[in-house]
Amino acid sequence: MGSIETKAPAAELSFEKFHNVVAKGLRSSEKMHHGVNPSDKSELWDVPIATERDLDEAVEVAREAFKSWSKTTWAERQQVLAKMRAELQKHVPEMAKLLSLEGGKPIQFATGEVMASIGTLDYHAKAPSPGEEILQDDADLKLTLRYVPLGVAAAICPWNFPLVLAMGKLCAAILTGNTIIIKPSPFTPYSVLKFAEMIQQYVPPGVVQALNGDDRMGPMMTEHPGIDKISFTGSITTGKRVMMASAKTLKRVTLELGGNSACIICPDVDIAKVAPLVALGAFFNSGQLCVASKRLFVHESIYQEMLQELTKVVKGWKVGGTAEEGIMLGPVQNEMQYNIVKGFFEDCAVNGYEFALGGKVGGEDGFVIQPAIIDNPPSHSRIVTEEPFGPIVPMMPWSTEEELIPRVNDTRTGLGGSIYCADIERANKIASQIEAGTVWINSFERPLPQAFFSGHKESGLGGELGRHGLLSYMNPQVIHLYKTDVAKL
Ligand code: NAD
């Protein structure tokens, strides 16, 4: 690894002190804020709010670092990713605890997020380079398509899966020869800042930096002329703002936005087997998953039986603050989201929709909301047309594919979808008609690092992960090599 400058190993890591990672080291700020533990509303640790000067310096250092980082080889960068993976592996329990405290995740799922982050590092530590493509090679001309890194990438991240979503961006950016500045959500800054700190020993200064900011940091990044690419994951509304602001400097933009994914259940399924999967699809992480099943369509012949079974499964789960043992669903992550989700409950109640399960919000610890299933609300209702991003889901019957597909696609979003069906041919036929970036057959929704992940329609622009995700951090370049005298051609 001759060309990659590395540093001395980090001093003992503290999981109770948090800094921004700028240039050569850790940095605090005159202004601090703190996260809130959604399980009991207690204050978490102080965390510095980066300033515009911090950002300017981070960009300058990232641009400088890009000059040599972009010259390192694919294999060298993969060795760095493998070291990062090993470092994270050493701290699984501490990082899981951070994710549980900042995000309200039950510890087994917080551990799952750390393991998924390790899996993401692993994938990128082994992923093949996009290489070169020969478009033409004859006596006169050789046309070679190759890919070059973009420069400085900025990752703007949400709060629902703070570590693993940042990891997808970090891995792809640095593997393809870019440098990256990561902005975690101010609601969940801890795990990302700690990861950026622990891996500094493996990269030259400026290759990976992390800045926690207040509401101004995202807009400052999208406006910054020294940033070449924004990879944004968050809401559709903010995504549109990101795209508008980035247009001024024609930054490359990847947008991973919200969705209103449908889950389709065919009449031939084994209800007892499928109900727990459907329940996970709708309620995993208390419904705060971009590709969660947000509309359940169940064939009319099994509708009542499925409703009963699903209700039974979810009733069997323990829902509460994450300090308790055996919790399956934790709280909603923050107060703002809690109030949004509460609004959906109120709208269903006011309009007299049937709660097959749940219905009451309040009286719980922290931002805990007991899960709810709405039995056959009208297709124009808010719970069907909007994304609640919380533990409430509508279930509707269908009779034929002809009437089902237009209902499934009757949304401006197109992120995901799932189909449960014993007849695989039928499942594939239905999948091919869903207007969405990813469709799962006989599984709940779980993105994989090797599978490109993208939103159709208003769910996004471009995408991440897999080979195509890597290409989103690169510019194509075509070399025209003339072998004969051009004047003769
Ligand atoms: P959000 O849009 O409120 O915030 C996302 C990030 O953008 C945060 O870091 C925030 O500080 C920053 N930000 C806010 N205003 C900005 C601006 N004007 N310019 C630049 N940055 C700005 O989203 P959220 O509430 O954190 O996340 C929930 C949403 O994210 C849901 O809609 C969910 O479906 C979506 N999501 C999508 C995916 C996906 O991969 N498609 C994954 C997770 C979440």
XYZ file of C-alpha atoms and ligand atoms in Angstrom:
533
model
C 0.000 0.000 0.000
C 2.881 2.289 -0.811
C 0.779 5.230 -1.949
C -1.700 5.357 0.939
C -0.536 7.359 3.891
C -1.863 5.887 7.129
C -1.808 7.151 10.677
C -1.097 5.742 14.093
C -3.975 3.701 15.525
C -6.597 5.774 17.316
C -6.316 6.161 21.042
C -8.867 4.207 23.094
C -12.286 5.020 21.639
C -14.812 6.613 23.945
C -18.439 5.866 23.146
C -19.582 8.785 25.287
C -17.712 11.657 23.619
C -18.533 12.791 20.105
C -16.716 15.035 17.662
C -16.919 16.112 14.092
C -14.192 14.623 11.952
C -12.569 17.386 9.920
C -9.235 17.450 8.143
C -6.607 15.794 10.303
C -8.623 15.186 13.390
C -11.530 15.461 15.767
C -13.134 18.824 16.252
C -15.652 20.275 18.655
C -17.647 23.466 18.215
C -18.769 26.472 20.198
C -22.332 25.371 19.561
C -23.508 21.974 20.751
C -26.757 20.062 20.686
C -27.810 16.613 21.795
C -29.953 13.754 20.624
C -32.948 12.481 22.553
C -33.445 8.851 23.514
C -36.858 8.147 21.945
C -37.575 5.388 24.460
C -37.767 7.769 27.429
C -37.083 11.276 26.038
C -33.863 11.565 28.080
C -31.063 13.707 26.721
C -28.159 11.911 25.080
C -24.571 13.188 24.839
C -23.532 16.613 23.615
C -22.541 16.705 19.984
C -20.889 19.640 18.174
C -22.733 21.613 15.516
C -20.340 22.230 12.646
C -20.048 25.733 11.238
C -19.779 27.000 7.673
C -16.038 27.391 8.266
C -15.795 23.731 9.262
C -17.527 22.812 6.026
C -15.286 25.078 3.935
C -12.220 23.533 5.496
C -13.562 20.005 5.076
C -14.203 20.661 1.384
C -10.743 22.139 0.886
C -9.049 19.199 2.566
C -11.274 16.721 0.696
C -10.313 18.325 -2.629
C -6.636 18.107 -1.734
C -6.988 14.478 -0.593
C -8.819 13.607 -3.815
C -5.676 14.319 -5.840
C -3.801 11.364 -4.422
C -6.730 9.164 -3.313
C -8.095 9.077 -6.860
C -4.687 7.807 -8.035
C -4.670 4.793 -5.709
C -5.721 1.471 -7.183
C -9.044 -0.297 -6.769
C -7.241 -3.084 -4.893
C -5.566 -0.642 -2.495
C -8.861 1.001 -1.691
C -10.445 -2.397 -1.130
C -7.731 -3.190 1.405
C -8.701 -0.008 3.250
C -12.364 -1.046 3.229
C -11.412 -4.452 4.608
C -9.573 -2.730 7.478
C -12.609 -0.560 8.181
C -14.727 -3.690 8.252
C -12.386 -5.326 10.773
C -12.438 -2.168 12.903
C -16.232 -2.048 12.981
C -16.339 -5.736 13.759
C -14.341 -5.008 16.944
C -17.021 -2.625 18.191
C -20.306 -4.338 17.359
C -21.809 -4.192 20.884
C -20.860 -0.543 21.492
C -22.104 0.586 18.099
C -25.335 -1.394 18.519
C -25.880 0.313 21.857
C -25.429 3.734 20.246
C -27.913 2.865 17.497
C -30.377 1.589 20.051
C -30.115 4.724 22.184
C -30.162 7.276 19.387
C -32.629 5.495 17.115
C -34.975 3.669 19.480
C -34.108 0.303 17.954
C -34.485 -2.866 20.030
C -30.947 -4.113 20.659
C -31.214 -7.174 18.389
C -32.179 -4.942 15.444
C -29.557 -2.330 16.322
C -27.030 -5.175 16.230
C -28.575 -6.201 12.914
C -27.910 -2.709 11.535
C -24.240 -2.903 12.566
C -23.991 -6.343 10.949
C -25.635 -5.007 7.773
C -23.059 -2.177 7.793
C -20.301 -4.782 8.055
C -21.945 -6.655 5.173
C -21.911 -3.444 3.118
C -18.192 -2.922 3.810
C -17.597 -6.558 2.965
C -19.402 -6.352 -0.357
C -17.441 -3.271 -1.393
C -14.144 -4.754 -0.181
C -14.648 -7.488 -2.784
C -16.760 -5.880 -5.525
C -15.188 -5.980 -8.989
C -14.146 -2.726 -10.612
C -16.452 -1.534 -13.408
C -13.350 -1.728 -15.597
C -13.340 -0.564 -19.179
C -15.627 -1.327 -22.077
C -14.387 -1.470 -25.641
C -17.153 0.058 -27.734
C -15.352 -0.440 -31.051
C -11.978 -1.788 -32.069
C -11.173 -2.099 -35.761
C -8.433 -1.143 -38.161
C -9.275 2.569 -37.951
C -10.532 3.291 -34.471
C -10.575 2.061 -30.918
C -13.306 3.467 -28.652
C -12.811 2.792 -24.943
C -15.373 3.640 -22.295
C -13.937 3.983 -18.817
C -15.049 5.502 -15.568
C -13.337 8.212 -13.531
C -14.172 9.418 -10.012
C -16.181 12.603 -9.562
C -14.275 14.404 -6.810
C -15.783 15.306 -3.454
C -19.046 13.600 -2.537
C -21.358 14.682 0.268
C -23.692 12.201 1.930
C -26.836 13.677 3.481
C -28.456 11.006 5.621
C -31.763 10.350 7.416
C -32.415 9.106 10.946
C -34.152 5.765 10.379
C -31.059 3.652 9.562
C -28.258 6.077 10.376
C -25.248 3.797 10.063
C -26.075 1.404 7.256
C -27.407 4.097 4.930
C -24.307 6.256 5.471
C -22.159 3.149 4.927
C -23.562 2.485 1.445
C -22.597 6.004 0.417
C -19.183 5.949 2.098
C -18.145 2.600 0.625
C -19.189 3.422 -2.921
C -17.628 6.887 -2.824
C -14.215 5.915 -1.553
C -13.976 2.643 -3.476
C -14.482 4.553 -6.722
C -11.717 7.014 -5.782
C -13.759 9.910 -4.423
C -13.478 11.580 -1.051
C -16.590 12.010 1.081
C -18.072 14.291 3.720
C -20.924 12.665 5.622
C -23.713 14.600 7.274
C -25.767 12.449 9.620
C -29.288 13.487 10.580
C -29.143 15.821 13.611
C -31.579 13.357 15.258
C -29.055 10.478 15.050
C -25.489 11.763 14.785
C -23.702 9.423 17.197
C -23.049 6.156 15.357
C -21.911 7.888 12.155
C -19.521 10.289 13.938
C -18.073 7.407 15.935
C -17.566 5.270 12.842
C -15.865 8.144 10.994
C -13.585 8.597 14.015
C -12.635 4.933 14.363
C -11.593 4.555 10.725
C -9.416 7.664 10.456
C -6.341 5.534 11.156
C -6.828 3.772 7.805
C -7.255 6.743 5.445
C -5.274 9.883 4.649
C -6.749 13.098 6.098
C -9.727 14.369 4.138
C -10.775 11.086 2.517
C -13.608 10.487 4.999
C -14.933 13.394 7.066
C -18.154 13.729 9.049
C -19.966 16.888 10.054
C -22.951 17.039 12.324
C -24.847 20.242 11.672
C -28.081 21.999 12.375
C -30.763 22.729 9.764
C -28.346 24.899 7.797
C -25.708 22.263 7.093
C -27.643 20.342 4.376
C -28.417 23.490 2.363
C -24.805 24.692 2.800
C -23.591 21.411 1.303
C -25.941 21.494 -1.671
C -24.903 25.101 -2.417
C -21.169 24.523 -1.956
C -19.227 24.953 -5.216
C -16.453 22.629 -4.013
C -18.729 19.593 -3.701
C -19.214 17.545 -6.870
C -21.884 15.067 -5.857
C -24.713 14.885 -3.356
C -26.053 11.532 -2.315
C -29.220 12.253 -0.404
C -31.515 9.889 1.451
C -34.610 11.374 3.038
C -38.058 12.715 2.319
C -39.424 13.583 -1.115
C -39.968 17.214 -0.105
C -36.358 17.694 0.989
C -35.105 15.698 -2.004
C -36.707 18.215 -4.351
C -34.994 21.050 -2.460
C -31.671 19.232 -2.735
C -32.093 18.854 -6.474
C -33.040 22.506 -6.962
C -30.091 23.761 -4.911
C -27.653 21.358 -6.587
C -28.728 22.517 -10.042
C -26.928 25.835 -9.520
C -23.549 24.101 -9.675
C -24.794 21.097 -11.690
C -23.709 18.687 -8.998
C -24.312 15.037 -9.641
C -27.281 14.047 -7.499
C -28.579 10.736 -6.248
C -31.907 10.888 -4.456
C -33.214 8.010 -2.345
C -36.630 9.192 -1.196
C -39.863 8.046 0.381
C -42.336 5.513 -0.881
C -45.786 4.035 -0.471
C -44.982 0.438 -1.335
C -47.664 -2.166 -1.846
C -47.599 -5.700 -0.498
C -49.711 -8.087 -2.580
C -50.908 -11.363 -1.113
C -52.234 -13.965 -3.541
C -54.940 -16.495 -2.681
C -52.627 -19.542 -2.862
C -50.331 -18.656 0.065
C -49.892 -20.549 3.334
C -51.423 -17.908 5.593
C -49.751 -19.058 8.812
C -46.312 -18.925 7.151
C -46.808 -15.664 5.307
C -48.475 -13.569 8.022
C -45.292 -13.148 10.141
C -43.382 -12.012 7.024
C -46.089 -9.543 6.052
C -46.111 -8.238 9.636
C -42.347 -7.662 9.500
C -42.662 -5.954 6.130
C -45.168 -3.489 7.506
C -43.909 -2.952 11.047
C -40.148 -3.642 11.129
C -38.398 -0.677 12.799
C -41.901 0.500 13.765
C -42.717 1.147 10.114
C -39.807 3.572 9.732
C -38.303 1.894 6.704
C -38.440 3.578 3.303
C -39.466 0.367 1.522
C -41.774 -0.928 4.263
C -45.101 -2.353 3.082
C -47.289 0.714 3.421
C -50.386 -0.713 1.723
C -51.440 -4.350 2.101
C -53.559 -5.822 -0.703
C -54.928 -9.262 0.228
C -56.993 -11.457 -2.098
C -60.658 -11.303 -1.082
C -60.903 -15.096 -0.692
C -58.405 -15.061 2.199
C -58.869 -11.487 3.411
C -60.596 -12.209 6.750
C -58.338 -15.139 7.591
C -55.216 -13.107 6.789
C -56.450 -10.146 8.819
C -56.997 -12.392 11.818
C -53.619 -14.087 11.498
C -51.747 -10.812 10.977
C -53.467 -9.267 13.983
C -52.570 -12.317 16.048
C -48.891 -12.115 15.037
C -48.557 -8.408 15.832
C -50.480 -8.734 19.118
C -47.904 -11.323 20.138
C -45.073 -8.782 19.889
C -43.810 -6.766 22.813
C -43.824 -3.059 21.965
C -42.108 -0.508 24.169
C -38.981 1.375 25.215
C -35.743 -0.360 24.295
C -34.509 -0.650 27.894
C -37.010 -3.484 28.373
C -36.123 -7.067 27.486
C -37.628 -8.808 24.475
C -38.903 -5.723 22.653
C -39.911 -6.318 19.041
C -41.019 -2.786 18.138
C -39.404 0.263 19.714
C -40.571 3.870 19.686
C -40.882 6.225 16.756
C -37.518 7.991 16.492
C -38.407 11.619 17.256
C -41.171 13.910 18.405
C -41.802 15.441 14.994
C -42.332 11.986 13.469
C -44.424 10.932 16.480
C -46.800 13.833 15.794
C -46.958 13.012 12.067
C -47.869 9.383 12.830
C -50.373 10.482 15.485
C -52.014 12.615 12.766
C -52.647 9.460 10.702
C -54.278 7.739 13.696
C -56.487 10.783 14.273
C -57.450 11.001 10.611
C -58.514 7.326 10.614
C -60.480 7.781 13.842
C -62.230 10.995 12.727
C -63.258 9.372 9.439
C -64.567 6.272 11.190
C -62.183 3.780 9.569
C -62.066 0.392 11.269
C -59.030 -0.335 13.469
C -58.567 -4.119 13.312
C -55.700 -3.616 15.748
C -54.590 -0.692 17.932
C -55.974 2.799 17.605
C -54.842 4.639 20.711
C -51.823 6.956 20.739
C -50.451 8.279 24.019
C -49.939 7.006 27.523
C -46.782 5.120 26.531
C -43.164 5.744 27.445
C -41.205 8.074 25.182
C -42.396 8.074 21.577
C -43.798 4.533 21.678
C -46.901 3.955 19.539
C -48.758 0.646 19.615
C -49.080 -0.741 16.048
C -52.339 -0.432 14.162
C -53.981 -2.165 11.187
C -56.755 -0.319 9.376
C -59.380 -2.637 7.903
C -60.269 -1.667 4.328
C -60.162 2.146 4.364
C -61.275 3.949 1.176
C -58.684 4.291 -1.588
C -58.671 8.105 -1.303
C -57.949 8.074 2.467
C -54.719 9.629 3.790
C -53.615 6.295 5.247
C -53.697 4.795 1.734
C -52.366 7.716 -0.287
C -49.598 9.066 1.997
C -46.524 7.632 3.713
C -47.057 7.565 7.510
C -43.525 6.268 8.263
C -44.758 4.737 11.486
C -46.507 1.645 12.900
C -49.847 1.928 11.116
C -50.830 0.131 7.907
C -54.008 -0.184 5.810
C -55.217 -3.545 4.469
C -57.530 -3.821 1.472
C -59.078 -6.749 -0.464
C -58.565 -7.370 -4.193
C -60.373 -9.640 -6.596
C -58.581 -9.701 -9.975
C -55.128 -8.643 -11.170
C -56.798 -6.343 -13.687
C -58.382 -4.234 -10.962
C -55.438 -4.651 -8.544
C -52.505 -3.386 -10.635
C -53.920 0.105 -11.324
C -54.606 0.488 -7.578
C -51.056 -0.587 -6.705
C -49.601 1.900 -9.196
C -51.975 4.709 -8.264
C -49.259 6.668 -6.455
C -46.659 9.242 -7.427
C -44.053 7.110 -5.634
C -42.323 3.957 -6.863
C -39.807 2.681 -4.359
C -40.636 -0.968 -3.665
C -43.234 -3.667 -3.467
C -43.638 -7.234 -2.314
C -45.646 -10.196 -3.544
C -46.487 -13.368 -1.675
C -47.566 -16.080 -4.079
C -47.000 -19.850 -4.339
C -47.289 -19.655 -8.136
C -43.917 -18.118 -9.097
C -44.960 -17.503 -12.686
C -47.920 -15.473 -11.489
C -45.716 -13.634 -8.977
C -43.260 -12.684 -11.720
C -46.089 -11.522 -13.970
C -47.424 -9.276 -11.218
C -43.899 -8.031 -10.353
C -43.311 -6.959 -13.950
C -46.334 -4.658 -13.729
C -45.368 -2.864 -10.519
C -43.930 0.598 -11.113
C -41.128 0.489 -8.544
C -37.350 0.156 -8.285
C -37.336 -3.084 -6.289
C -39.866 -5.902 -5.905
C -39.485 -8.739 -3.434
C -41.180 -12.096 -4.078
C -42.012 -14.238 -1.052
C -39.938 -12.085 1.291
C -40.397 -8.918 3.244
C -38.481 -5.883 2.044
C -34.742 -6.070 2.712
C -32.253 -4.221 0.510
C -28.933 -6.000 -0.150
C -25.538 -4.363 -0.777
C -25.108 -6.263 -4.064
C -28.519 -5.217 -5.423
C -28.985 -1.797 -7.027
C -31.569 0.125 -5.037
C -33.471 2.965 -6.650
C -36.797 4.718 -6.664
C -39.016 5.191 -9.676
C -41.274 8.222 -10.064
C -41.019 10.579 -7.072
C -39.199 7.982 -4.958
C -35.865 9.064 -6.297
C -33.350 9.754 -8.973
C -30.561 7.316 -9.751
C -29.781 4.826 -7.034
C -27.144 3.155 -4.918
C -25.569 -0.223 -4.138
C -24.392 -2.943 -6.491
C -22.416 -2.242 -9.651
C -24.802 0.472 -10.835
C -24.489 2.192 -7.465
C -20.723 2.375 -7.918
C -21.175 3.946 -11.341
C -23.233 6.728 -9.764
C -19.999 7.951 -8.130
C -18.151 8.050 -11.444
C -18.144 9.998 -14.683
C -17.998 7.960 -17.877
C -15.199 8.952 -20.224
C -14.745 7.735 -23.780
C -11.305 7.665 -25.398
C -11.294 7.851 -29.209
C -8.016 6.396 -30.446
C -7.471 6.798 -34.180
C -5.183 4.229 -35.680
C -5.144 5.622 -39.199
C -4.812 9.082 -40.636
C -8.121 10.802 -39.818
C -7.967 12.826 -43.009
C -8.284 9.591 -45.006
C -11.433 8.434 -43.230
P -35.515 14.546 5.815
O -35.710 14.815 4.374
O -36.249 15.366 6.791
O -33.960 14.685 6.211
C -32.946 13.949 5.577
C -31.630 14.694 5.698
O -31.693 15.910 4.955
C -31.244 15.104 7.113
O -29.862 14.890 7.286
C -31.577 16.575 7.150
O -30.801 17.302 8.089
C -31.220 17.000 5.738
N -31.878 18.209 5.231
C -33.005 18.802 5.679
N -33.303 19.875 4.899
C -32.348 19.941 3.942
C -32.131 20.805 2.829
N -32.953 21.818 2.540
N -31.063 20.582 2.047
C -30.232 19.549 2.293
N -30.380 18.701 3.337
C -31.445 18.883 4.140
O -35.833 12.991 5.984
P -35.896 12.134 7.344
O -37.131 12.561 8.081
O -34.576 12.173 8.020
O -36.097 10.658 6.776
C -37.347 10.074 6.539
C -37.671 10.010 5.061
O -36.589 9.420 4.353
C -38.880 9.144 4.736
O -39.673 9.769 3.754
C -38.274 7.870 4.161
O -39.134 7.151 3.316
C -37.068 8.415 3.471
N -36.041 7.381 3.338
C -35.728 6.925 2.079
C -34.789 5.914 1.929
C -34.416 5.406 0.563
O -33.371 4.768 0.434
N -35.197 5.631 -0.469
C -34.163 5.371 3.047
C -34.498 5.863 4.311
C -35.438 6.880 4.435
